PDB file of C-alpha atoms and ligand atoms in Angstrom:
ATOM      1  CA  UNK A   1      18.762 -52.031  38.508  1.00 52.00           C
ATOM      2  CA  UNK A   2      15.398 -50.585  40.151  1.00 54.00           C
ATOM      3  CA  UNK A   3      17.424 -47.169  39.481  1.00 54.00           C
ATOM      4  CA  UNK A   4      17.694 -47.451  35.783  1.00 58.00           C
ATOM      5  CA  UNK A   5      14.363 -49.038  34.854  1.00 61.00           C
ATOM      6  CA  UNK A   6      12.246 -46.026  36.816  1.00 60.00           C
ATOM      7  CA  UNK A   7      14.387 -43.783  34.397  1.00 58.00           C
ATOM      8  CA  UNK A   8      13.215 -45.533  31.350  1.00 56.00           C
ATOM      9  CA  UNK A   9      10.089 -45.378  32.627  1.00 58.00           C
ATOM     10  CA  UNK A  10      10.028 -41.646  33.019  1.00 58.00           C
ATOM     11  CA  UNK A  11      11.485 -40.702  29.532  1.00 56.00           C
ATOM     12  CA  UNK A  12       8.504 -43.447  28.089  1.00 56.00           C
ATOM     13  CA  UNK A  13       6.158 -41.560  30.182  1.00 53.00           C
ATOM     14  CA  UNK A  14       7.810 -38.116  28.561  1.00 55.00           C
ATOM     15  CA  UNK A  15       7.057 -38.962  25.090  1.00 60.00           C
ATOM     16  CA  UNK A  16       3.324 -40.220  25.419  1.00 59.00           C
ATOM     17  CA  UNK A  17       2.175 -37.092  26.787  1.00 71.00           C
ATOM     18  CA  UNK A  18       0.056 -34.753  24.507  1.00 79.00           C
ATOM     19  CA  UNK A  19       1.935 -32.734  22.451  1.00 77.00           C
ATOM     20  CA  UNK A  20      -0.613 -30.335  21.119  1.00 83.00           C
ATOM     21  CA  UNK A  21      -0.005 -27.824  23.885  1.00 81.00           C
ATOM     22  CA  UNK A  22       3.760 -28.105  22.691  1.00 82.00           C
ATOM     23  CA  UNK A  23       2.107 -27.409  18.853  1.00 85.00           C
ATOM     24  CA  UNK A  24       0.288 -24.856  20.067  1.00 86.00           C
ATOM     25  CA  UNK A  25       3.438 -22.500  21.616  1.00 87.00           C
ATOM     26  CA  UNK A  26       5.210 -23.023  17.998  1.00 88.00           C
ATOM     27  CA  UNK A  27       2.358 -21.938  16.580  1.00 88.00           C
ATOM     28  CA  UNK A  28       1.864 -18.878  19.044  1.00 89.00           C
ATOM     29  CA  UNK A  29       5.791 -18.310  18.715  1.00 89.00           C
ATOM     30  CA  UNK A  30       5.661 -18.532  14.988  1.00 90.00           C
ATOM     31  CA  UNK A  31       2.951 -15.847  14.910  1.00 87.00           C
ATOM     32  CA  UNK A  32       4.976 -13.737  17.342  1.00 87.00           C
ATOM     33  CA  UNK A  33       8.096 -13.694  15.027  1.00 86.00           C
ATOM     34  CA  UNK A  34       5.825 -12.823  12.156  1.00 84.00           C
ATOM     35  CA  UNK A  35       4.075  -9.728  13.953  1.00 81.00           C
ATOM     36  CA  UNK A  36       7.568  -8.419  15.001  1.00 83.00           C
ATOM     37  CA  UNK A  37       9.076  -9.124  11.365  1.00 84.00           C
ATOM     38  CA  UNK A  38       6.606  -6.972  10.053  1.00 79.00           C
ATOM     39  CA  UNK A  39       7.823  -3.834   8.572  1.00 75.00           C
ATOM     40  CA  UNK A  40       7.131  -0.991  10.304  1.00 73.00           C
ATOM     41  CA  UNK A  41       4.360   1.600   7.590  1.00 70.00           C
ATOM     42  CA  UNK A  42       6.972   3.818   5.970  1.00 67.00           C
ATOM     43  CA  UNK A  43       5.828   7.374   7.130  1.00 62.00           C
ATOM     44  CA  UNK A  44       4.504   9.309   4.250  1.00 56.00           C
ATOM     45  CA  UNK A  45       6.761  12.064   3.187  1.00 57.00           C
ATOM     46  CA  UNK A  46       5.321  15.436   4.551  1.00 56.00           C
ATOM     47  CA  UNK A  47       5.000  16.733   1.093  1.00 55.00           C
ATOM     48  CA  UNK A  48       2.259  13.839  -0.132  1.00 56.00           C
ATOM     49  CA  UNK A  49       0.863  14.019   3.965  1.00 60.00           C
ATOM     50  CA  UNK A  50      -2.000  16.785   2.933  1.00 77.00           C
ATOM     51  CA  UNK A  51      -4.479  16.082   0.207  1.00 85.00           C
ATOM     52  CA  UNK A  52      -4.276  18.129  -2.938  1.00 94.00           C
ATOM     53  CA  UNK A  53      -8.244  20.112  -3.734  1.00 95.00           C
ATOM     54  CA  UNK A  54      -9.134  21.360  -6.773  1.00 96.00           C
ATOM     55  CA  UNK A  55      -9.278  24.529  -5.647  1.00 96.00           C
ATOM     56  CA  UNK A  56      -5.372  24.348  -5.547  1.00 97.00           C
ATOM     57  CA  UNK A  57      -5.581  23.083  -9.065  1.00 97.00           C
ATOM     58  CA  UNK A  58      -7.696  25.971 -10.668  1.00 97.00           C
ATOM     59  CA  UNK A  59      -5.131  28.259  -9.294  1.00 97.00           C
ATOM     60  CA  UNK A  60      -2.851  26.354 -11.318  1.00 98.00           C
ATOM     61  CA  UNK A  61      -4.729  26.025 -14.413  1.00 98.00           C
ATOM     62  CA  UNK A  62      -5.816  29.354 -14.111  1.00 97.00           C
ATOM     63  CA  UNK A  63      -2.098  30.995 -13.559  1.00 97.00           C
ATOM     64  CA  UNK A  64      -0.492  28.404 -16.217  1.00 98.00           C
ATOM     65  CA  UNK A  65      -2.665  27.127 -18.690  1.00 98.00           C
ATOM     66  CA  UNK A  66      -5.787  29.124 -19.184  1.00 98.00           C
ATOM     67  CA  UNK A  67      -3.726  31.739 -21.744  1.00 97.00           C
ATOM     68  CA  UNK A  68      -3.806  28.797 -24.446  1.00 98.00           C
ATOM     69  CA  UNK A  69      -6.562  26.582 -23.331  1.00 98.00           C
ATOM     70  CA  UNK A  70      -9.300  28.829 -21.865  1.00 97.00           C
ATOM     71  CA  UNK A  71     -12.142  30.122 -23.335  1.00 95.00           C
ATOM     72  CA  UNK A  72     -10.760  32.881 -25.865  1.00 95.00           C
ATOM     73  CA  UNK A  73      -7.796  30.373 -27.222  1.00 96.00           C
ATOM     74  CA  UNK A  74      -8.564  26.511 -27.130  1.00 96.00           C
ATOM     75  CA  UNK A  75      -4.889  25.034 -27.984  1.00 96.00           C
ATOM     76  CA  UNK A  76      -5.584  21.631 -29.634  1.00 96.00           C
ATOM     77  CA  UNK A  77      -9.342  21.946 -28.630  1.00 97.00           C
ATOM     78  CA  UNK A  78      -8.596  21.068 -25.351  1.00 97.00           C
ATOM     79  CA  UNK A  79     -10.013  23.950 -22.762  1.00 97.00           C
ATOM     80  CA  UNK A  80      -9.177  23.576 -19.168  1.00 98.00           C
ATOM     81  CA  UNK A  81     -11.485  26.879 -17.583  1.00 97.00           C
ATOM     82  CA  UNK A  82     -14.590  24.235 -16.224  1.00 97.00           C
ATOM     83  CA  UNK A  83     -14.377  21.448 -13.879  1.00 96.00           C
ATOM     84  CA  UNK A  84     -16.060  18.684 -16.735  1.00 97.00           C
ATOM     85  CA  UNK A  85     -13.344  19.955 -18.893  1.00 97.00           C
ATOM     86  CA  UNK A  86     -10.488  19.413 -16.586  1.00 98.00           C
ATOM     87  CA  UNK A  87     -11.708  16.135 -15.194  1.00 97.00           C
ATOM     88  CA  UNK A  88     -12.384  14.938 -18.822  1.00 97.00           C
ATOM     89  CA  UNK A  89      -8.825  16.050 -19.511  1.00 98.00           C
ATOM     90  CA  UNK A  90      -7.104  14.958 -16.172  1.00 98.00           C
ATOM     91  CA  UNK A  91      -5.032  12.423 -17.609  1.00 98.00           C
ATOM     92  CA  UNK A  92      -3.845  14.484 -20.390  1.00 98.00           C
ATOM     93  CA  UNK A  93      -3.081  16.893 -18.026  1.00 98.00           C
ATOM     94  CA  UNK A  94      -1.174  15.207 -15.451  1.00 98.00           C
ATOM     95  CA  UNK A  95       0.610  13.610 -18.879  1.00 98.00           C
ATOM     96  CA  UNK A  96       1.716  16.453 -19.922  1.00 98.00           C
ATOM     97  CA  UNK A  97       2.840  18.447 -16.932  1.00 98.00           C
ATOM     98  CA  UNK A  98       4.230  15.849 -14.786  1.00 97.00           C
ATOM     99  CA  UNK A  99       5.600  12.532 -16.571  1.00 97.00           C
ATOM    100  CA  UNK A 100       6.796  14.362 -20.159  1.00 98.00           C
ATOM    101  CA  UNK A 101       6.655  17.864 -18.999  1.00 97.00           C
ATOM    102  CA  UNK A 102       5.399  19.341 -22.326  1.00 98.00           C
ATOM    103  CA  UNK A 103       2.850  21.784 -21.112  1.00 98.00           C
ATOM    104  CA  UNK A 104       3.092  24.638 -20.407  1.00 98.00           C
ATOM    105  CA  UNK A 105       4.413  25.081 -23.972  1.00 97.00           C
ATOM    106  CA  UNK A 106       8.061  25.349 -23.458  1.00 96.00           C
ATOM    107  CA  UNK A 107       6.907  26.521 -19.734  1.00 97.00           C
ATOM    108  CA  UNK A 108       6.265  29.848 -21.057  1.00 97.00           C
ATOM    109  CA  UNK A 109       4.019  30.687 -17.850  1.00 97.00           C
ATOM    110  CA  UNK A 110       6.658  29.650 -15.317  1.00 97.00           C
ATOM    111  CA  UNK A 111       4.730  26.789 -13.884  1.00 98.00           C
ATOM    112  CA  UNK A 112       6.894  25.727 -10.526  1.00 97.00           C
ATOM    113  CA  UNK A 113       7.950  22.145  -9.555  1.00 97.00           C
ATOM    114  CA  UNK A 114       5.678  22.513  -7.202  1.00 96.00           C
ATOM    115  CA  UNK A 115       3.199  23.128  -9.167  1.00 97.00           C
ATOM    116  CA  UNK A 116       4.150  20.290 -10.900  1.00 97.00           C
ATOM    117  CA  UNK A 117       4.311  18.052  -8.195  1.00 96.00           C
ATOM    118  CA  UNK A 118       0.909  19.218  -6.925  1.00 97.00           C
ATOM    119  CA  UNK A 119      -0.510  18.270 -10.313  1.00 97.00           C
ATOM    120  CA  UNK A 120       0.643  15.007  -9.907  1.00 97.00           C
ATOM    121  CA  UNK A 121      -0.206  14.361  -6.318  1.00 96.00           C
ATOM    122  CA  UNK A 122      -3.661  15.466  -7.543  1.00 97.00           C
ATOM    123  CA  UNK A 123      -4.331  13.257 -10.258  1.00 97.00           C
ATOM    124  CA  UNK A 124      -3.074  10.194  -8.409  1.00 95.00           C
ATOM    125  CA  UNK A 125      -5.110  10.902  -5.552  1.00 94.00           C
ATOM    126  CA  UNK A 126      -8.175  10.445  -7.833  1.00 95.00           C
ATOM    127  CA  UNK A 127      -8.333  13.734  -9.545  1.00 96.00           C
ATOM    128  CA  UNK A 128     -11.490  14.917  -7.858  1.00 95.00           C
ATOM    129  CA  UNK A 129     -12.917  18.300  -9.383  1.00 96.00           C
ATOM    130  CA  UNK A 130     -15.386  18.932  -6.472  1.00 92.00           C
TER     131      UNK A 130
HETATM  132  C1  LIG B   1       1.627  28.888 -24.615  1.00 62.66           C
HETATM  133  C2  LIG B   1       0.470  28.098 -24.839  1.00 62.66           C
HETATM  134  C3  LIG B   1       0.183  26.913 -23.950  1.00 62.66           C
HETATM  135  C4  LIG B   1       0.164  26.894 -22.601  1.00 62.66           C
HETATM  136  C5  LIG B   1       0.473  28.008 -21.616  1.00 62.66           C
HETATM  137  C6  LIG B   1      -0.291  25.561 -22.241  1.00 62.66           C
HETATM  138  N1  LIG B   1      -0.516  24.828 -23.363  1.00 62.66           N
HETATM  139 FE1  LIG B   1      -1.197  22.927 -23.460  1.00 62.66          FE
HETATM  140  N2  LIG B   1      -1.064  22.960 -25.454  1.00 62.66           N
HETATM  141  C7  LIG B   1      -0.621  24.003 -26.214  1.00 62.66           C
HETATM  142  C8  LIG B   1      -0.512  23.600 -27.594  1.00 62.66           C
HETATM  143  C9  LIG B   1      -0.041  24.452 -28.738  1.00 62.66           C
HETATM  144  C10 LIG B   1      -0.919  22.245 -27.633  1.00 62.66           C
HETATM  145  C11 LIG B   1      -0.934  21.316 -28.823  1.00 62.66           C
HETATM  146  C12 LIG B   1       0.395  20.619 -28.826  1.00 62.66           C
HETATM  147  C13 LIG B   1       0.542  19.554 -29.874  1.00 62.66           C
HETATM  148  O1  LIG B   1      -0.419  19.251 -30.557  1.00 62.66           O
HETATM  149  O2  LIG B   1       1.635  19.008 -29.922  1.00 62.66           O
HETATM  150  C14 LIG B   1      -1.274  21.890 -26.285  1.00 62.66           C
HETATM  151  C15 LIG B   1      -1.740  20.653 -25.923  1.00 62.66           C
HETATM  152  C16 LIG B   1      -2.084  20.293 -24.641  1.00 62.66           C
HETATM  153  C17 LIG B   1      -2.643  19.013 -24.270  1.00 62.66           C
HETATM  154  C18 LIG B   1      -2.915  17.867 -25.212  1.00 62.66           C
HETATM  155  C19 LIG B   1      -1.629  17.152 -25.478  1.00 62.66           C
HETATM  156  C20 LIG B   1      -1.800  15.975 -26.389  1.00 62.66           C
HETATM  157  O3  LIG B   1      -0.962  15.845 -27.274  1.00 62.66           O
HETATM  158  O4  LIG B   1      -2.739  15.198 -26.189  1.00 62.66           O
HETATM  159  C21 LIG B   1      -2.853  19.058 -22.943  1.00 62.66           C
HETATM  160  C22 LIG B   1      -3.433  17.958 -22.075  1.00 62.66           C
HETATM  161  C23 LIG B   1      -2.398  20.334 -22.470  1.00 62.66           C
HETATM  162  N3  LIG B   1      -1.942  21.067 -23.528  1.00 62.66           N
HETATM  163  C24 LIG B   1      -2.415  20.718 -21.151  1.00 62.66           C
HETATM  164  C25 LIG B   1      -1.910  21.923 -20.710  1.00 62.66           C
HETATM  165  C26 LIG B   1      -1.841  22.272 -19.315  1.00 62.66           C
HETATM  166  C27 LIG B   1      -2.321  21.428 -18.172  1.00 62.66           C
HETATM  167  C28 LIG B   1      -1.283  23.492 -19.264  1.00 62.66           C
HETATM  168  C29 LIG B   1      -0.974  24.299 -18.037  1.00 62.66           C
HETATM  169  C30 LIG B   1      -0.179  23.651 -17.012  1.00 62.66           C
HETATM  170  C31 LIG B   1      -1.015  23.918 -20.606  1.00 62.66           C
HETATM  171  N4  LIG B   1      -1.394  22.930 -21.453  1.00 62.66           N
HETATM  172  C32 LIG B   1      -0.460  25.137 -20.948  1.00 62.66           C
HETATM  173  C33 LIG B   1      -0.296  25.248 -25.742  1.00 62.66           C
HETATM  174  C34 LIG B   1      -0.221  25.625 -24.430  1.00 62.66           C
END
């Protein structure tokens, strides 16, 4: 008899206590499950890891495109042989030699997929002509 009521007792005693400390380790073990959830950054792949300059650029321009838009022939008025030129034309340009491919005109300067791919990496990196 004296047994069982000190056991009510207890478990009465159990479930007044505060339970914000209790809250408080959900909300710390919540948080911990989130941080380790977190994806780990995807690693970059090597080839977008360094920063494309313009001097890479006009090497580019210069090697594939200056024969038809440079300053003795200006295909479609469009010259590409000054850096307000190329920056007023860097969507046009990244247009046309990476998403439809069009320029060089039927790639009659053997522009690389590198090349290519440097183009793009350029103009989506903000297409700086500095
Ligand atoms: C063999 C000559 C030739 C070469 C080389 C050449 N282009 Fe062109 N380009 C043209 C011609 C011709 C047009 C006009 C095409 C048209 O109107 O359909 C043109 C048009 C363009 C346009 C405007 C496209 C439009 O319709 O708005 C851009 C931008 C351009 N070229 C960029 C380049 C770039 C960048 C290179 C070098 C990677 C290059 N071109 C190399 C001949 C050339």
């Amino acid at each position: 008899m004296h047994q069982h009521r000190f056991v009510v007792q207890r478990l009465d005693a159990g479930r007044a206590k505060n339970p914000w400390p209790f809250a408080a380790v959900g909300v710390v073990l919540i948080l911990g499950a989130i941080v380790l959830l977190k994806p780990a950054p995807v690693a970059a792949p090597t080839a977008n890891a360094t920063p494309v300059t313009f001097a890479q650029v006009k090497t580019v321009l210069e090697q594939r495109c200056y024969m038809c838009h440079g300053e003795a022939v200006q295909m479609k008025g469009i010259r590409l042989d000054n850096s307000a030129a190329v920056k007023a034309n860097a969507q046009g340009v990244f247009q046309q030699v990476a998403v439809t491919r069009q320029m060089p005109m039927n790639n009659s300067t053997n522009i690389t997929e590198e090349e290519r791919q440097m183009i793009k990496r350029w103009f989506e990196s903000g297409a700086s002509v500095e």
